[in-house]
Amino acid sequence: IFSKPTPVYSEKIFPSLGTVIRVNLAGDKVSSDVLINIAEKEFLRIHNKYSPNVQDSLVSILNQNGTVTVDEEALFLFQSAYNYAALTGGAFDPTVRPLIKLWGFDDEFSTKRVPTQEEINEALSYVDYRFIDIDKDNMQVSLLKEGVEVDLGAIAKGYAVDLVIQRIREVDPKATGFIDAGGDIGIIGPKFKELAWVIGIRDPFSDEYFTSIDTIYLTNGGVATSGNYERYFISDGIKYHHIIDPQTGYPATGAVSVTVISENVMIADVFSTALFVLGYDNPALEHFTDFGIQALVISPTGESTETSGFDYFREKIK
Ligand code: ADP
Ligand code: MG
Ligand code: MG
């Protein structure tokens, strides 16, 4: 009788992309540590290439000079951001950065305060994804108006997780585990090669990190949650968080938590932000399943709506 060796999981937690990354992996062909190393290096590379807070990143060059030369990968990421902005009617908008800076959510050290309506109106005049011009032939991304600034914060983490999973699969096709980039989670095969991973959805009304309101089970693909508890400040008893409605310039008020399940973590990431902005009372929610997603939206009063296929993932036995 040949018994298969049980996968041995190793975990590492490290900061990257402005959040805490948690990787939990068991190698099959190579050791878990080799895979963790790949993950760490790839996150660092993505951070240095796209963070608007890294001096010479592509995004910083674009924001400073109004134009930047891109490679195939960056072209894909900018083009994806543009396309999803169009598909969500600008609910997800990568030019939201002037507003993010105004509210102080660009950096943990920035002063967080409620801006004046005048300041918001001024910043709003620079927010529109159609100010981004993508020239494929010349591999050039440009901004069509002075003062426009790009922030890929709501798509880059999901993209990075997809990329890390792809790299791990290339090196070790039978590896299993998960990658959690601050709520953007990618699953690599079943736990111990036979069990679904249990993913708790955090209770947005609780201060406890580990209190969950719902549980889903996945053996593959991705899930992303955008919550009003990630980054926020309180002023005069009102909570102001980091997901901004590009229409009003204020933190979106129509939801407190959105969880999106998709094959692809980048898509889950984008739609968790977009559906957060579109809010609980969204008659078009079911239509978004056309993009290969299922979603759960929780309203500020604790009601929830979900797409028809979401419940399937609450089922433990697959
Ligand atoms: P998290 O960063 O907690 O995963 P999201 O995926 O929803 O949450 O991304 C939020 C980040 O994206 C913000 O920190 C900000 O940089 C940027 N952002 C905020 N509002 C929007 C928006 N409407 N469209 C695109 N990006 C946004
Ligand atoms: Mg997101
Ligand atoms: Mg995210």
mmCIF file of N, CA, C and O in Angstrom, residues 124-184:
data_model
loop_
_atom_site.group_PDB
_atom_site.id
_atom_site.type_symbol
_atom_site.label_atom_id
_atom_site.label_comp_id
_atom_site.label_asym_id
_atom_site.label_seq_id
_atom_site.Cartn_x
_atom_site.Cartn_y
_atom_site.Cartn_z
ATOM 1 N N LEU A 124 -12.773 66.590 -7.788
ATOM 2 C CA LEU A 124 -13.670 65.846 -8.682
ATOM 3 C C LEU A 124 -13.423 66.176 -10.164
ATOM 4 O O LEU A 124 -13.641 65.333 -11.028
ATOM 5 N N SER A 125 -12.949 67.386 -10.422
ATOM 6 C CA SER A 125 -12.744 67.791 -11.820
ATOM 7 C C SER A 125 -11.585 67.032 -12.479
ATOM 8 O O SER A 125 -11.412 67.086 -13.685
ATOM 9 N N TYR A 126 -10.814 66.311 -11.657
ATOM 10 C CA TYR A 126 -9.704 65.508 -12.209
ATOM 11 C C TYR A 126 -10.024 64.015 -12.231
ATOM 12 O O TYR A 126 -9.198 63.204 -12.633
ATOM 13 N N VAL A 127 -11.214 63.661 -11.737
ATOM 14 C CA VAL A 127 -11.546 62.246 -11.602
ATOM 15 C C VAL A 127 -12.462 61.789 -12.725
ATOM 16 O O VAL A 127 -13.637 62.152 -12.780
ATOM 17 N N ASP A 128 -11.910 61.061 -13.657
ATOM 18 C CA ASP A 128 -12.664 60.454 -14.757
ATOM 19 C C ASP A 128 -11.699 59.560 -15.525
ATOM 20 O O ASP A 128 -10.711 60.050 -16.083
ATOM 21 N N TYR A 129 -12.002 58.266 -15.534
ATOM 22 C CA TYR A 129 -11.076 57.324 -16.191
ATOM 23 C C TYR A 129 -10.842 57.669 -17.657
ATOM 24 O O TYR A 129 -9.831 57.277 -18.241
ATOM 25 N N ARG A 130 -11.776 58.418 -18.273
ATOM 26 C CA ARG A 130 -11.584 58.769 -19.690
ATOM 27 C C ARG A 130 -10.468 59.788 -19.903
ATOM 28 O O ARG A 130 -10.090 60.083 -21.032
ATOM 29 N N PHE A 131 -9.905 60.304 -18.790
ATOM 30 C CA PHE A 131 -8.705 61.147 -18.896
ATOM 31 C C PHE A 131 -7.449 60.309 -19.121
ATOM 32 O O PHE A 131 -6.365 60.845 -19.313
ATOM 33 N N ILE A 132 -7.593 58.981 -19.042
ATOM 34 C CA ILE A 132 -6.443 58.101 -19.305
ATOM 35 C C ILE A 132 -6.441 57.729 -20.778
ATOM 36 O O ILE A 132 -7.463 57.288 -21.319
ATOM 37 N N ASP A 133 -5.304 57.925 -21.418
ATOM 38 C CA ASP A 133 -5.170 57.523 -22.817
ATOM 39 C C ASP A 133 -4.169 56.374 -22.916
ATOM 40 O O ASP A 133 -3.052 56.477 -22.420
ATOM 41 N N ILE A 134 -4.602 55.278 -23.534
ATOM 42 C CA ILE A 134 -3.721 54.119 -23.663
ATOM 43 C C ILE A 134 -3.381 53.927 -25.137
ATOM 44 O O ILE A 134 -4.256 53.653 -25.958
ATOM 45 N N ASP A 135 -2.124 54.133 -25.454
ATOM 46 C CA ASP A 135 -1.646 54.003 -26.827
ATOM 47 C C ASP A 135 -0.886 52.679 -26.951
ATOM 48 O O ASP A 135 0.291 52.587 -26.622
ATOM 49 N N LYS A 136 -1.616 51.663 -27.423
ATOM 50 C CA LYS A 136 -1.045 50.307 -27.530
ATOM 51 C C LYS A 136 0.118 50.243 -28.504
ATOM 52 O O LYS A 136 1.115 49.584 -28.241
ATOM 53 N N ASP A 137 -0.036 50.913 -29.627
ATOM 54 C CA ASP A 137 0.976 50.825 -30.678
ATOM 55 C C ASP A 137 2.322 51.345 -30.192
ATOM 56 O O ASP A 137 3.364 50.791 -30.507
ATOM 57 N N ASN A 138 2.279 52.427 -29.407
ATOM 58 C CA ASN A 138 3.535 53.011 -28.924
ATOM 59 C C ASN A 138 3.843 52.646 -27.484
ATOM 60 O O ASN A 138 4.787 53.188 -26.900
ATOM 61 N N MET A 139 3.029 51.711 -26.914
ATOM 62 C CA MET A 139 3.248 51.255 -25.532
ATOM 63 C C MET A 139 3.395 52.451 -24.580
ATOM 64 O O MET A 139 4.338 52.556 -23.807
ATOM 65 N N GLN A 140 2.418 53.333 -24.660
ATOM 66 C CA GLN A 140 2.478 54.577 -23.908
ATOM 67 C C GLN A 140 1.142 54.823 -23.205
ATOM 68 O O GLN A 140 0.087 54.685 -23.815
ATOM 69 N N VAL A 141 1.195 55.145 -21.902
ATOM 70 C CA VAL A 141 -0.017 55.550 -21.185
ATOM 71 C C VAL A 141 0.130 57.031 -20.833
ATOM 72 O O VAL A 141 1.190 57.448 -20.348
ATOM 73 N N SER A 142 -0.911 57.813 -21.094
ATOM 74 C CA SER A 142 -0.835 59.250 -20.823
ATOM 75 C C SER A 142 -2.092 59.741 -20.117
ATOM 76 O O SER A 142 -3.139 59.105 -20.184
ATOM 77 N N LEU A 143 -1.941 60.889 -19.455
ATOM 78 C CA LEU A 143 -3.081 61.529 -18.797
ATOM 79 C C LEU A 143 -3.434 62.774 -19.601
ATOM 80 O O LEU A 143 -2.546 63.569 -19.942
ATOM 81 N N LEU A 144 -4.710 62.930 -19.934
ATOM 82 C CA LEU A 144 -5.121 63.954 -20.889
ATOM 83 C C LEU A 144 -5.361 65.318 -20.250
ATOM 84 O O LEU A 144 -5.678 66.277 -20.944
ATOM 85 N N LYS A 145 -5.214 65.391 -18.920
ATOM 86 C CA LYS A 145 -5.452 66.678 -18.261
ATOM 87 C C LYS A 145 -4.462 66.819 -17.111
ATOM 88 O O LYS A 145 -4.227 65.869 -16.368
ATOM 89 N N GLU A 146 -3.905 67.993 -16.980
ATOM 90 C CA GLU A 146 -2.974 68.257 -15.892
ATOM 91 C C GLU A 146 -3.711 68.179 -14.550
ATOM 92 O O GLU A 146 -4.796 68.729 -14.414
ATOM 93 N N GLY A 147 -3.108 67.465 -13.600
ATOM 94 C CA GLY A 147 -3.740 67.327 -12.287
ATOM 95 C C GLY A 147 -4.394 65.968 -12.072
ATOM 96 O O GLY A 147 -4.693 65.582 -10.954
ATOM 97 N N VAL A 148 -4.604 65.214 -13.176
ATOM 98 C CA VAL A 148 -5.164 63.864 -13.061
ATOM 99 C C VAL A 148 -4.096 62.944 -12.481
ATOM 100 O O VAL A 148 -2.918 63.066 -12.822
ATOM 101 N N GLU A 149 -4.507 62.066 -11.561
ATOM 102 C CA GLU A 149 -3.563 61.111 -10.985
ATOM 103 C C GLU A 149 -4.198 59.733 -10.857
ATOM 104 O O GLU A 149 -5.378 59.616 -10.526
ATOM 105 N N VAL A 150 -3.390 58.720 -11.111
ATOM 106 C CA VAL A 150 -3.871 57.344 -11.114
ATOM 107 C C VAL A 150 -3.511 56.618 -9.813
ATOM 108 O O VAL A 150 -2.477 56.897 -9.199
ATOM 109 N N ASP A 151 -4.398 55.729 -9.388
ATOM 110 C CA ASP A 151 -4.196 54.888 -8.208
ATOM 111 C C ASP A 151 -4.784 53.513 -8.533
ATOM 112 O O ASP A 151 -5.984 53.384 -8.753
ATOM 113 N N LEU A 152 -3.943 52.501 -8.596
ATOM 114 C CA LEU A 152 -4.429 51.159 -8.942
ATOM 115 C C LEU A 152 -4.726 50.319 -7.698
ATOM 116 O O LEU A 152 -4.817 49.102 -7.764
ATOM 117 N N GLY A 153 -4.911 51.019 -6.567
ATOM 118 C CA GLY A 153 -5.095 50.357 -5.270
ATOM 119 C C GLY A 153 -6.246 49.364 -5.185
ATOM 120 O O GLY A 153 -6.224 48.457 -4.371
ATOM 121 N N ALA A 154 -7.250 49.518 -6.030
ATOM 122 C CA ALA A 154 -8.404 48.627 -5.940
ATOM 123 C C ALA A 154 -8.350 47.499 -6.966
ATOM 124 O O ALA A 154 -9.293 46.725 -7.106
ATOM 125 N N ILE A 155 -7.224 47.386 -7.680
ATOM 126 C CA ILE A 155 -7.077 46.319 -8.675
ATOM 127 C C ILE A 155 -5.723 45.602 -8.570
ATOM 128 O O ILE A 155 -5.606 44.411 -8.854
ATOM 129 N N ALA A 156 -4.685 46.319 -8.115
ATOM 130 C CA ALA A 156 -3.319 45.776 -8.146
ATOM 131 C C ALA A 156 -3.119 44.586 -7.201
ATOM 132 O O ALA A 156 -2.393 43.640 -7.528
ATOM 133 N N LYS A 157 -3.794 44.628 -6.040
ATOM 134 C CA LYS A 157 -3.627 43.516 -5.093
ATOM 135 C C LYS A 157 -4.192 42.224 -5.671
ATOM 136 O O LYS A 157 -3.559 41.169 -5.599
ATOM 137 N N GLY A 158 -5.374 42.336 -6.249
ATOM 138 C CA GLY A 158 -5.993 41.164 -6.876
ATOM 139 C C GLY A 158 -5.131 40.644 -8.014
ATOM 140 O O GLY A 158 -4.908 39.431 -8.147
ATOM 141 N N TYR A 159 -4.626 41.570 -8.823
ATOM 142 C CA TYR A 159 -3.746 41.181 -9.928
ATOM 143 C C TYR A 159 -2.510 40.461 -9.397
ATOM 144 O O TYR A 159 -2.105 39.412 -9.926
ATOM 145 N N ALA A 160 -1.923 41.004 -8.351
ATOM 146 C CA ALA A 160 -0.706 40.416 -7.769
ATOM 147 C C ALA A 160 -0.973 38.989 -7.275
ATOM 148 O O ALA A 160 -0.149 38.085 -7.482
ATOM 149 N N VAL A 161 -2.125 38.778 -6.654
ATOM 150 C CA VAL A 161 -2.453 37.431 -6.158
ATOM 151 C C VAL A 161 -2.578 36.453 -7.332
ATOM 152 O O VAL A 161 -2.031 35.349 -7.292
ATOM 153 N N ASP A 162 -3.273 36.873 -8.389
ATOM 154 C CA ASP A 162 -3.387 36.005 -9.579
ATOM 155 C C ASP A 162 -2.017 35.637 -10.130
ATOM 156 O O ASP A 162 -1.764 34.496 -10.497
ATOM 157 N N LEU A 163 -1.155 36.647 -10.174
ATOM 158 C CA LEU A 163 0.174 36.444 -10.744
ATOM 159 C C LEU A 163 1.008 35.489 -9.893
ATOM 160 O O LEU A 163 1.688 34.594 -10.416
ATOM 161 N N VAL A 164 0.938 35.659 -8.598
ATOM 162 C CA VAL A 164 1.679 34.784 -7.682
ATOM 163 C C VAL A 164 1.188 33.335 -7.838
ATOM 164 O O VAL A 164 1.992 32.397 -7.906
ATOM 165 N N ILE A 165 -0.123 33.170 -7.944
ATOM 166 C CA ILE A 165 -0.682 31.824 -8.110
ATOM 167 C C ILE A 165 -0.188 31.208 -9.421
ATOM 168 O O ILE A 165 0.213 30.037 -9.469
ATOM 169 N N GLN A 166 -0.181 32.002 -10.468
ATOM 170 C CA GLN A 166 0.310 31.531 -11.766
ATOM 171 C C GLN A 166 1.776 31.087 -11.673
ATOM 172 O O GLN A 166 2.140 30.016 -12.164
ATOM 173 N N ARG A 167 2.580 31.890 -11.021
ATOM 174 C CA ARG A 167 4.016 31.585 -10.875
ATOM 175 C C ARG A 167 4.201 30.295 -10.065
ATOM 176 O O ARG A 167 5.025 29.446 -10.404
ATOM 177 N N ILE A 168 3.417 30.152 -8.989
ATOM 178 C CA ILE A 168 3.522 28.964 -8.141
ATOM 179 C C ILE A 168 3.120 27.713 -8.918
ATOM 180 O O ILE A 168 3.779 26.684 -8.852
ATOM 181 N N ARG A 169 2.059 27.841 -9.711
ATOM 182 C CA ARG A 169 1.597 26.689 -10.502
ATOM 183 C C ARG A 169 2.605 26.277 -11.563
ATOM 184 O O ARG A 169 2.722 25.096 -11.892
ATOM 185 N N GLU A 170 3.319 27.270 -12.103
ATOM 186 C CA GLU A 170 4.363 26.957 -13.098
ATOM 187 C C GLU A 170 5.466 26.135 -12.460
ATOM 188 O O GLU A 170 5.963 25.175 -13.037
ATOM 189 N N VAL A 171 5.845 26.532 -11.264
ATOM 190 C CA VAL A 171 6.960 25.891 -10.575
ATOM 191 C C VAL A 171 6.543 24.552 -9.964
ATOM 192 O O VAL A 171 7.309 23.584 -9.968
ATOM 193 N N ASP A 172 5.306 24.511 -9.435
ATOM 194 C CA ASP A 172 4.860 23.327 -8.694
ATOM 195 C C ASP A 172 3.344 23.128 -8.897
ATOM 196 O O ASP A 172 2.542 23.581 -8.076
ATOM 197 N N PRO A 173 2.982 22.439 -9.995
ATOM 198 C CA PRO A 173 1.560 22.347 -10.364
ATOM 199 C C PRO A 173 0.673 21.701 -9.295
ATOM 200 O O PRO A 173 -0.534 21.943 -9.278
ATOM 201 N N LYS A 174 1.255 20.899 -8.416
ATOM 202 C CA LYS A 174 0.427 20.230 -7.405
ATOM 203 C C LYS A 174 0.495 20.905 -6.031
ATOM 204 O O LYS A 174 -0.023 20.358 -5.052
ATOM 205 N N ALA A 175 1.108 22.064 -5.971
ATOM 206 C CA ALA A 175 1.137 22.799 -4.702
ATOM 207 C C ALA A 175 -0.287 23.217 -4.328
ATOM 208 O O ALA A 175 -1.136 23.405 -5.203
ATOM 209 N N THR A 176 -0.561 23.325 -3.028
ATOM 210 C CA THR A 176 -1.860 23.822 -2.573
ATOM 211 C C THR A 176 -1.648 24.901 -1.512
ATOM 212 O O THR A 176 -0.561 25.007 -0.927
ATOM 213 N N GLY A 177 -2.706 25.683 -1.272
ATOM 214 C CA GLY A 177 -2.612 26.725 -0.258
ATOM 215 C C GLY A 177 -3.458 27.922 -0.605
ATOM 216 O O GLY A 177 -4.370 27.827 -1.419
ATOM 217 N N PHE A 178 -3.151 29.041 0.029
ATOM 218 C CA PHE A 178 -3.866 30.274 -0.308
ATOM 219 C C PHE A 178 -2.970 31.484 -0.122
ATOM 220 O O PHE A 178 -1.949 31.429 0.576
ATOM 221 N N ILE A 179 -3.361 32.567 -0.789
ATOM 222 C CA ILE A 179 -2.671 33.853 -0.675
ATOM 223 C C ILE A 179 -3.726 34.870 -0.272
ATOM 224 O O ILE A 179 -4.733 35.010 -0.967
ATOM 225 N N ASP A 180 -3.510 35.573 0.827
ATOM 226 C CA ASP A 180 -4.460 36.581 1.287
ATOM 227 C C ASP A 180 -3.762 37.933 1.323
ATOM 228 O O ASP A 180 -2.883 38.168 2.150
ATOM 229 N N ALA A 181 -4.146 38.807 0.382
ATOM 230 C CA ALA A 181 -3.557 40.149 0.343
ATOM 231 C C ALA A 181 -4.566 41.130 0.935
ATOM 232 O O ALA A 181 -5.303 41.790 0.213
ATOM 233 N N GLY A 182 -4.642 41.169 2.244
ATOM 234 C CA GLY A 182 -5.532 42.094 2.942
ATOM 235 C C GLY A 182 -6.987 41.978 2.514
ATOM 236 O O GLY A 182 -7.658 42.980 2.295
ATOM 237 N N GLY A 183 -7.459 40.757 2.358
ATOM 238 C CA GLY A 183 -8.865 40.573 1.988
ATOM 239 C C GLY A 183 -9.086 40.212 0.530
ATOM 240 O O GLY A 183 -10.209 39.931 0.124
ATOM 241 N N ASP A 184 -8.033 40.245 -0.260
ATOM 242 C CA ASP A 184 -8.099 39.736 -1.635
ATOM 243 C C ASP A 184 -7.432 38.372 -1.615
ATOM 244 O O ASP A 184 -6.206 38.269 -1.501
#
